XYZ file of C-alpha atoms in Angstrom:
599
model
C 140.684 16.782 -158.173
C 140.887 16.628 -161.914
C 144.591 16.768 -163.827
C 144.164 20.176 -164.458
C 143.250 21.414 -161.103
C 146.755 19.641 -159.844
C 148.802 21.876 -162.483
C 149.120 19.248 -164.638
C 148.391 19.102 -168.477
C 145.652 16.707 -169.282
C 146.931 13.848 -171.872
C 145.408 13.641 -175.257
C 144.003 10.784 -177.203
C 147.560 9.868 -178.446
C 149.018 10.099 -174.926
C 146.382 7.926 -173.436
C 146.851 5.156 -176.157
C 150.700 5.136 -175.528
C 150.390 5.055 -171.821
C 147.868 1.964 -172.399
C 149.959 0.157 -174.434
C 153.008 0.888 -172.480
C 150.999 -1.211 -169.371
C 149.653 -3.849 -171.311
C 151.089 -7.071 -170.284
C 151.532 -8.048 -173.782
C 153.776 -5.017 -174.605
C 156.970 -5.270 -175.604
C 159.410 -2.315 -176.205
C 161.762 -3.620 -178.499
C 159.536 -4.580 -181.255
C 157.145 -1.476 -180.697
C 156.878 0.974 -183.734
C 158.392 4.478 -183.530
C 155.773 6.942 -182.568
C 154.344 9.581 -184.973
C 157.489 12.176 -186.062
C 160.274 9.771 -184.598
C 162.566 7.367 -186.515
C 164.434 4.228 -185.193
C 167.883 3.791 -185.483
C 169.469 0.917 -187.849
C 172.683 -0.459 -186.717
C 174.804 -1.589 -189.567
C 176.643 -4.984 -189.789
C 180.118 -5.829 -187.797
C 181.736 -5.808 -191.499
C 180.180 -2.456 -192.481
C 180.920 -0.846 -189.098
C 184.575 -2.106 -189.195
C 184.859 -0.347 -192.919
C 183.080 2.605 -191.989
C 185.656 3.296 -188.620
C 188.478 3.896 -191.408
C 186.778 6.648 -193.030
C 187.604 10.377 -192.395
C 186.362 12.140 -188.952
C 183.621 13.885 -189.434
C 184.615 16.517 -187.513
C 186.228 19.415 -189.309
C 190.030 19.912 -189.242
C 190.507 23.192 -186.905
C 193.546 25.303 -187.580
C 195.357 27.546 -189.640
C 198.286 25.471 -190.779
C 200.615 28.113 -192.445
C 200.475 30.879 -189.679
C 201.490 28.210 -187.650
C 204.297 26.854 -189.587
C 205.922 30.577 -189.954
C 205.216 32.488 -186.845
C 204.400 30.026 -183.814
C 200.913 31.619 -183.642
C 197.625 30.116 -183.479
C 193.931 31.433 -184.053
C 192.150 28.463 -182.642
C 190.827 28.811 -179.212
C 189.927 25.059 -178.549
C 192.799 23.354 -180.351
C 194.813 25.965 -181.596
C 195.949 24.966 -184.828
C 198.177 22.523 -183.158
C 196.944 18.953 -183.070
C 194.724 16.995 -185.109
C 191.133 17.703 -183.232
C 189.943 14.446 -184.218
C 191.980 12.426 -181.887
C 190.071 10.236 -179.281
C 190.167 11.092 -175.825
C 189.947 7.784 -174.303
C 193.047 7.276 -171.789
C 191.610 7.247 -167.824
C 193.519 8.178 -165.114
C 194.776 4.556 -164.556
C 196.234 4.369 -167.975
C 198.087 7.517 -167.509
C 199.379 6.632 -164.152
C 200.787 3.127 -165.197
C 202.500 4.560 -168.564
C 204.223 7.109 -165.705
C 205.173 4.322 -163.203
C 206.434 1.653 -165.728
C 206.741 3.604 -169.125
C 210.595 4.142 -168.956
C 210.942 0.443 -167.067
C 212.697 -1.353 -169.638
C 215.640 -3.007 -171.301
C 217.757 0.322 -169.966
C 217.341 -0.959 -166.565
C 217.079 -4.747 -167.007
C 220.030 -4.920 -169.308
C 221.762 -1.801 -170.063
C 222.412 -1.337 -166.731
C 224.721 -4.246 -166.364
C 227.024 -2.218 -169.054
C 226.659 0.699 -166.973
C 227.928 -1.120 -163.818
C 230.773 -2.560 -165.725
C 231.849 0.689 -167.034
C 231.694 2.816 -163.654
C 231.102 0.720 -161.036
C 228.544 0.389 -158.160
C 229.136 3.941 -156.846
C 228.957 5.838 -160.346
C 225.824 3.760 -161.585
C 223.863 5.076 -158.342
C 225.381 8.774 -158.820
C 225.240 8.827 -162.572
C 221.496 7.496 -162.535
C 220.485 9.542 -159.290
C 221.609 12.716 -161.265
C 220.023 12.071 -164.300
C 217.083 11.021 -162.589
C 216.621 14.311 -160.611
C 217.249 16.079 -164.192
C 213.879 13.920 -165.524
C 212.000 14.648 -162.365
C 212.357 18.653 -162.878
C 211.698 17.978 -166.820
C 208.595 15.948 -166.113
C 207.194 18.394 -164.168
C 207.889 21.348 -166.642
C 205.825 19.144 -169.311
C 203.023 18.487 -166.763
C 202.289 21.972 -166.188
C 202.174 22.936 -169.586
C 200.547 19.790 -170.792
C 197.690 20.330 -168.044
C 197.202 23.724 -169.485
C 197.505 22.789 -173.128
C 196.368 19.443 -173.637
C 197.320 19.308 -177.514
C 198.724 16.553 -179.319
C 202.475 16.917 -180.191
C 203.318 18.483 -177.182
C 207.040 18.799 -177.388
C 207.038 20.220 -180.805
C 204.273 22.523 -180.150
C 205.415 24.137 -176.997
C 208.860 24.759 -178.870
C 207.193 26.258 -181.610
C 204.810 28.333 -179.108
C 207.544 29.452 -176.628
C 210.910 29.097 -178.597
C 210.973 29.060 -182.205
C 208.626 27.348 -185.077
C 211.963 26.066 -186.488
C 213.155 24.712 -183.400
C 209.685 23.026 -183.321
C 210.009 21.639 -186.708
C 213.264 20.335 -185.555
C 211.988 18.671 -182.671
C 208.983 17.385 -183.926
C 210.764 15.459 -186.767
C 213.756 14.343 -184.509
C 211.157 12.528 -181.886
C 209.301 10.941 -184.650
C 212.291 9.781 -186.276
C 213.549 8.570 -182.681
C 210.276 6.397 -182.871
C 210.155 5.379 -186.275
C 213.669 3.609 -185.894
C 213.234 2.214 -182.340
C 210.453 -0.011 -183.647
C 212.442 -2.079 -185.834
C 215.147 -2.258 -183.205
C 212.950 -3.222 -180.579
C 211.427 -5.848 -182.628
C 214.909 -7.449 -183.281
C 215.579 -7.294 -179.675
C 212.685 -9.183 -179.140
C 214.155 -12.243 -181.309
C 216.876 -11.797 -179.555
C 214.886 -12.956 -176.116
C 213.573 -16.028 -177.724
C 217.084 -17.007 -178.753
C 217.562 -17.449 -174.971
C 215.586 -20.649 -175.373
C 215.412 -21.421 -179.123
C 219.143 -21.280 -179.441
C 218.757 -20.185 -183.243
C 216.771 -23.267 -184.322
C 213.986 -21.314 -185.378
C 214.447 -18.155 -188.216
C 214.558 -14.693 -186.538
C 212.242 -13.626 -189.516
C 209.454 -15.558 -188.304
C 209.938 -13.961 -184.797
C 209.694 -10.656 -186.612
C 206.617 -11.332 -188.696
C 204.904 -12.750 -185.347
C 206.037 -9.580 -182.991
C 205.106 -7.138 -185.719
C 201.707 -8.131 -186.495
C 201.033 -8.026 -182.221
C 202.189 -4.455 -182.337
C 200.212 -3.142 -185.035
C 197.007 -4.873 -183.858
C 197.301 -3.331 -180.783
C 197.824 -0.065 -182.484
C 194.636 -0.599 -184.614
C 192.465 -0.618 -181.806
C 193.347 3.194 -181.345
C 194.458 4.730 -178.100
C 192.468 2.607 -175.842
C 194.278 -0.389 -176.948
C 197.575 1.500 -176.412
C 196.689 2.493 -173.241
C 194.986 -1.116 -171.847
C 198.281 -2.911 -173.439
C 200.724 -0.495 -171.536
C 198.705 -0.988 -168.317
C 199.224 -4.621 -168.295
C 202.695 -4.442 -169.577
C 203.473 -2.093 -166.635
C 201.839 -4.074 -163.925
C 204.070 -6.940 -165.159
C 207.443 -4.821 -164.794
C 206.624 -3.213 -161.878
C 205.675 -6.413 -160.039
C 208.829 -8.126 -161.334
C 211.135 -5.180 -160.241
C 209.653 -5.320 -156.874
C 210.051 -9.261 -156.473
C 213.878 -8.560 -157.639
C 214.153 -5.839 -155.074
C 213.445 -8.477 -152.347
C 215.071 -11.279 -154.071
C 217.995 -9.227 -154.063
C 217.988 -8.446 -150.456
C 217.750 -12.228 -149.635
C 220.746 -13.039 -151.901
C 222.854 -9.971 -150.193
C 221.830 -11.499 -146.776
C 223.261 -14.873 -147.481
C 219.950 -16.553 -148.173
C 220.433 -17.995 -151.503
C 221.117 -21.568 -152.111
C 224.668 -21.182 -153.528
C 225.717 -17.992 -151.556
C 226.660 -16.463 -148.053
C 226.317 -12.905 -146.632
C 227.698 -10.688 -149.375
C 226.976 -6.898 -147.580
C 229.273 -4.011 -149.069
C 231.823 -6.561 -150.189
C 231.895 -5.685 -153.894
C 232.001 -2.029 -152.921
C 235.930 -2.817 -151.476
C 236.879 -5.244 -153.843
C 237.075 -4.631 -156.568
C 235.595 -1.268 -155.355
C 233.161 1.619 -156.200
C 234.476 3.218 -159.147
C 235.696 2.504 -162.196
C 237.392 4.345 -164.980
C 237.361 7.437 -163.276
C 235.217 10.318 -164.329
C 235.083 9.178 -167.731
C 233.519 6.185 -166.455
C 230.603 8.442 -164.879
C 229.990 10.403 -167.857
C 229.220 7.095 -170.037
C 226.787 6.406 -167.362
C 224.762 9.739 -167.809
C 224.280 8.737 -171.226
C 223.469 5.108 -170.742
C 221.148 6.481 -167.838
C 219.717 9.004 -170.351
C 218.849 6.304 -172.632
C 217.257 4.243 -169.887
C 214.851 6.587 -168.931
C 213.359 7.168 -172.536
C 209.972 7.183 -172.924
C 208.910 8.881 -169.602
C 207.672 12.033 -171.631
C 205.234 10.066 -173.387
C 202.713 11.127 -170.321
C 202.907 14.722 -172.234
C 202.311 13.183 -175.697
C 199.167 11.486 -173.893
C 197.395 14.535 -172.260
C 195.746 15.311 -175.632
C 193.917 11.754 -175.648
C 193.042 11.896 -171.814
C 189.371 12.293 -170.953
C 190.247 14.855 -167.937
C 194.187 15.817 -168.261
C 193.551 18.325 -165.515
C 192.923 15.456 -163.010
C 194.418 12.799 -164.554
C 197.906 14.141 -165.436
C 199.205 15.755 -162.173
C 198.831 12.381 -160.533
C 200.671 10.671 -163.198
C 203.440 13.487 -163.230
C 203.844 12.957 -159.279
C 204.480 9.525 -159.701
C 207.611 9.664 -161.507
C 209.831 10.707 -158.329
C 208.349 7.271 -156.946
C 209.508 5.449 -159.910
C 212.907 6.919 -160.256
C 213.368 6.231 -156.494
C 212.049 2.749 -156.109
C 212.507 1.095 -159.440
C 215.782 2.846 -160.406
C 217.828 3.858 -157.285
C 216.847 1.060 -154.961
C 216.934 -1.936 -157.744
C 220.407 -0.296 -159.216
C 221.519 0.144 -155.444
C 220.829 -3.749 -154.656
C 222.575 -4.595 -157.951
C 225.752 -2.877 -157.001
C 225.624 -5.166 -153.949
C 225.341 -8.510 -155.451
C 227.316 -8.111 -158.675
C 230.970 -6.902 -159.044
C 231.613 -4.715 -161.850
C 234.200 -7.052 -162.993
C 231.663 -10.027 -163.938
C 232.950 -10.546 -167.286
C 229.472 -11.585 -168.709
C 228.197 -8.109 -168.215
C 229.897 -7.194 -171.620
C 229.303 -10.295 -173.449
C 225.400 -9.248 -174.548
C 224.964 -9.430 -177.948
C 222.440 -6.840 -177.982
C 220.641 -4.572 -175.629
C 217.852 -7.044 -175.027
C 220.457 -10.188 -174.402
C 219.043 -11.862 -171.050
C 222.721 -13.202 -170.535
C 223.864 -9.923 -170.130
C 221.233 -8.584 -167.364
C 222.791 -8.200 -163.891
C 219.286 -9.537 -162.644
C 219.890 -12.681 -164.593
C 223.780 -12.993 -163.440
C 222.687 -12.356 -159.796
C 219.647 -15.009 -159.971
C 222.164 -17.427 -161.829
C 225.196 -16.857 -159.444
C 222.569 -17.405 -156.386
C 222.113 -20.851 -157.708
C 218.074 -20.330 -157.942
C 216.787 -22.370 -161.028
C 214.243 -20.981 -163.390
C 213.655 -17.625 -162.426
C 216.448 -16.317 -165.368
C 213.775 -17.421 -167.786
C 211.033 -15.697 -165.812
C 213.505 -12.663 -166.249
C 213.666 -13.322 -169.769
C 209.779 -13.231 -170.503
C 209.900 -9.737 -168.249
C 212.505 -8.530 -170.612
C 210.737 -9.443 -173.651
C 207.565 -7.677 -172.366
C 209.489 -4.959 -171.920
C 210.900 -5.007 -175.558
C 207.248 -5.415 -176.601
C 206.126 -2.328 -174.286
C 208.655 -0.119 -176.152
C 207.816 -1.057 -179.989
C 204.280 -0.727 -179.039
C 205.001 2.829 -177.484
C 207.019 3.691 -180.713
C 204.222 3.211 -182.887
C 201.991 5.704 -180.484
C 204.787 8.105 -180.203
C 205.821 8.559 -183.799
C 202.192 8.552 -185.345
C 200.972 11.239 -183.015
C 204.381 13.143 -183.595
C 203.813 12.801 -187.199
C 199.992 13.542 -187.429
C 200.622 16.835 -185.206
C 203.521 17.937 -187.453
C 201.100 17.223 -190.613
C 198.490 19.425 -188.859
C 200.582 22.355 -188.185
C 201.763 22.477 -191.730
C 205.315 21.177 -191.098
C 204.629 17.778 -192.683
C 202.649 16.452 -195.705
C 199.206 17.217 -194.962
C 198.175 13.484 -195.694
C 199.834 12.354 -192.788
C 197.309 14.361 -190.602
C 194.410 11.628 -191.517
C 192.680 10.704 -188.732
C 189.336 8.090 -188.921
C 186.181 7.935 -187.417
C 187.873 5.926 -184.264
C 190.171 8.960 -183.494
C 193.233 6.952 -184.838
C 196.178 8.565 -186.991
C 196.063 5.893 -189.485
C 198.369 7.666 -191.824
C 200.753 8.097 -189.225
C 200.279 4.062 -187.757
C 200.831 2.731 -191.425
C 203.964 4.720 -191.833
C 205.183 3.491 -188.789
C 204.408 -0.312 -189.088
C 206.069 0.467 -192.606
C 209.387 1.379 -190.601
C 209.039 -1.707 -188.743
C 209.252 -4.027 -191.657
C 213.122 -3.019 -191.741
C 213.082 -5.670 -188.897
C 213.578 -8.234 -191.278
C 217.036 -7.557 -192.014
C 217.509 -9.503 -189.004
C 218.265 -12.372 -191.125
C 221.196 -10.281 -192.846
C 224.865 -10.807 -192.088
C 225.302 -6.913 -192.138
C 222.295 -6.481 -189.566
C 224.633 -5.249 -186.883
C 226.008 -2.599 -189.034
C 222.412 -1.438 -190.175
C 221.157 -1.249 -186.692
C 224.084 0.753 -185.295
C 223.440 3.607 -187.558
C 219.769 3.325 -187.075
C 220.207 3.661 -183.377
C 222.957 6.177 -184.156
C 219.802 8.384 -185.549
C 217.836 8.173 -182.441
C 220.546 7.899 -179.783
C 220.535 11.764 -178.632
C 216.825 12.449 -179.500
C 215.577 12.232 -175.688
C 218.145 14.587 -174.472
C 217.192 17.264 -177.196
C 213.400 16.801 -176.331
C 213.873 17.277 -172.712
C 215.884 19.651 -172.989
C 213.844 21.652 -175.141
C 210.648 21.032 -172.375
C 212.605 22.499 -169.714
C 213.609 25.756 -171.792
C 210.007 26.131 -173.141
C 209.068 26.223 -169.522
C 210.964 28.857 -168.588
C 210.077 30.963 -171.786
C 206.465 29.952 -171.118
C 206.422 31.167 -167.441
C 208.386 34.555 -168.555
C 205.560 34.980 -170.833
C 203.017 33.959 -168.349
C 204.088 36.668 -165.726
C 204.896 39.569 -168.539
C 201.206 38.851 -169.861
C 199.673 39.877 -166.684
C 198.792 36.336 -165.251
C 199.586 34.648 -161.833
C 200.811 31.254 -160.826
C 197.175 30.739 -159.142
C 195.925 30.641 -162.619
C 197.591 27.563 -163.246
C 195.672 23.969 -162.625
C 199.139 22.459 -162.063
C 202.540 23.962 -161.196
C 205.761 22.141 -161.479
C 207.193 21.536 -157.632
C 210.510 22.507 -158.634
C 209.538 25.070 -160.425
C 211.635 27.478 -162.847
C 214.659 26.768 -160.924
C 213.909 22.894 -161.595
C 213.862 23.602 -165.635
C 216.879 25.580 -165.392
C 218.749 22.399 -163.731
C 216.943 20.297 -166.031
C 218.103 22.318 -168.934
C 221.646 22.435 -167.748
C 221.768 18.613 -167.271
C 220.775 18.217 -170.814
C 223.273 20.068 -171.961
C 226.219 18.484 -169.656
C 224.945 15.204 -171.036
C 225.415 16.166 -174.775
C 229.007 17.420 -173.649
C 229.701 13.992 -172.106
C 228.370 12.172 -175.102
C 230.672 14.036 -177.530
C 233.570 13.286 -175.160
C 232.931 9.446 -175.114
C 231.942 9.998 -178.943
C 235.313 11.577 -179.516
C 237.821 10.080 -177.104
C 236.148 6.850 -176.140
C 238.120 3.932 -173.713
C 240.827 2.548 -175.659
C 241.102 5.608 -178.274
C 244.771 4.839 -178.659
C 244.378 1.544 -180.160
C 241.684 2.478 -182.681
C 242.482 3.449 -186.231
C 241.196 6.797 -188.072
C 238.316 5.094 -189.531
C 237.044 3.263 -186.145
C 237.455 6.747 -184.565
C 235.062 8.381 -187.218
C 232.630 5.385 -187.257
C 232.688 5.528 -183.386
C 231.857 9.356 -183.012
C 229.215 9.666 -185.421
C 227.416 6.358 -184.121
C 227.507 8.509 -180.803
C 226.646 12.111 -182.196
C 224.823 11.667 -185.523
C 221.556 12.921 -184.186
C 223.372 16.305 -183.400
C 224.301 17.140 -187.013
C 220.842 16.285 -188.178
C 218.904 18.419 -185.828
C 220.979 21.475 -186.746
C 220.368 20.830 -190.611
C 216.577 20.576 -189.851
C 216.469 23.580 -187.579
C 218.466 25.690 -189.920
C 217.160 24.942 -193.317
C 213.622 25.210 -191.826
C 214.643 28.648 -190.560
C 216.513 29.802 -193.294
C 213.641 28.846 -195.598
C 210.658 30.380 -194.054
C 212.821 33.365 -191.862
C 211.192 32.396 -188.592
C 211.164 34.153 -185.693
C 212.236 33.917 -181.929
C 209.157 34.269 -180.183
C 209.002 37.034 -177.473
C 207.085 36.653 -174.169
C 205.250 39.360 -174.915
C 203.624 38.457 -178.029
C 203.398 34.667 -177.075
C 200.114 33.111 -177.725
C 198.779 31.765 -173.904
C 195.177 31.231 -174.898
C 195.090 28.635 -177.623
C 194.596 24.954 -176.748
C 193.116 25.302 -173.277
C 190.297 22.897 -172.946
C 188.301 24.398 -170.005
C 187.331 28.230 -170.117
C 185.968 28.263 -166.813
C 189.261 27.172 -165.330
C 189.249 29.989 -162.769
C 186.123 28.999 -161.436
C 186.979 25.533 -161.324
C 190.270 25.972 -159.512
C 188.626 28.036 -157.015
C 186.099 25.085 -156.074
C 189.030 22.619 -155.936
C 190.980 24.967 -153.670
C 188.188 25.286 -151.284
C 187.834 21.138 -151.074
C 191.396 20.743 -150.888
C 191.175 23.043 -147.847
C 189.043 20.990 -145.891
C 191.252 18.165 -146.192
C 192.762 16.778 -142.998
C 196.371 17.390 -143.057
C 197.786 13.422 -143.879
C 195.653 13.912 -147.316
C 197.142 17.328 -148.109
C 200.586 15.465 -147.527
C 199.625 12.657 -149.822
C 198.253 14.641 -152.721
C 201.592 16.783 -152.598
C 203.534 13.445 -152.975
C 201.059 11.541 -155.091
């Protein structure tokens, strides 16, 4: 039977020749010439590929800048005019999960918790961090719900623009960008202070500034994949360190250390559980809020995630466990083994001074040698992690603002590798401010830089909660149901109201602490003014940005019935996908359903 009788088209002469050539023992496919009508691709050299990677992205910029800046509306379904469409989507689920778990484990926990312990005592420490942790749990779930549905870059400002007021979105975008821009030099200087733990000032701080600056900029030049891999490694180290300290703390408390005996709850009775009463608790609210800063980066990274609908819900759910295990448990251990009257808690020269870390103090008091240096290494890695995140957060926010028409257009430049190169260069340039570490005025300079970013996270989190409340109202009024959402916030709208009100309370508490700090009566008028503005400088800046944009562009408050709930959705067959996934989940055993609900 020939080929035509079998239903197979007969081979012509060319095909026969190619088949014979391919089966020949001397045939080498790598050197074979291309067939007629085909062309072989040529791969340029490494140098040429490196240079070409900085050229503009071949994808067209999508979105109408003037419209989104004026009325919060957008007209592009895939990207909604809300974000640079060229950003690379290379983050995987493991990157997002480790960013969520270890993203905010930094100097706020390792060092700042010591000052909080001295300010409020162990009971206030636990209460303050637990309440702010509960607020952040609600906030991140609200952010996760919106980011899964609308995985767009610059999500915080974009959601405020779309669901609240374009002027408030402008203010929040620049507020968030400024926060990370000034955090980079602050963290680089903090990293040099960690080295002083060993060098004792024998090496110039400027040399270490240069080393750290080159390292952080180099990581971000590898794009979002470089940021993700670096944060993955940093987060693993931080998580292992916290878990190891929890185990060690239990051993110390039970009297298993070389220079110790059973402690139990002794320090809760003497010197006591509370210090400085209600004002001490309020001061811990502010410290805890600063310690948790960076958690929202999970939402910012959604636009560069390969599959946010799958990866983001898991990462959001991890926040509860991170807050409970890494913060609440470790701070409980600290309150048991370090008294709040320990003088070294308040002797740190900066937020990265390991000598003021309650972790290091506990290890030193227990007579365990060598581990204080290990903890200092962990603190240095935590500082570098924050510096790395600062370049990532500021560059993406600047690019998103530029694409929305709320920043100079050149800041939206994205190269062929999906890197917002203009934003990265601007953020890197701010890093050079760290060289004032060699200046005798460095303390004053950095106190005012820190004041610029002091309340930024509070405004961001409050805006996320309020945007989620308004989004849910628009979702209902426009005829949608909650079953259409790929991910639903577990605490729901009630959780967003709790998160929003808690953020307002933190702002009030910070105003009180700034206006009437401890020792208020002994301060001069000049010291009182400086103390207030260093605590509350971000507030008038946010108000000026908002009112200026509002008056200039006459932007409207967004009405729920007219909000854009279509633009920015990445998957158009979402209903079918969700139906398939729900059918699959219905077949899961009970233990798996419980596990997936928690994690």
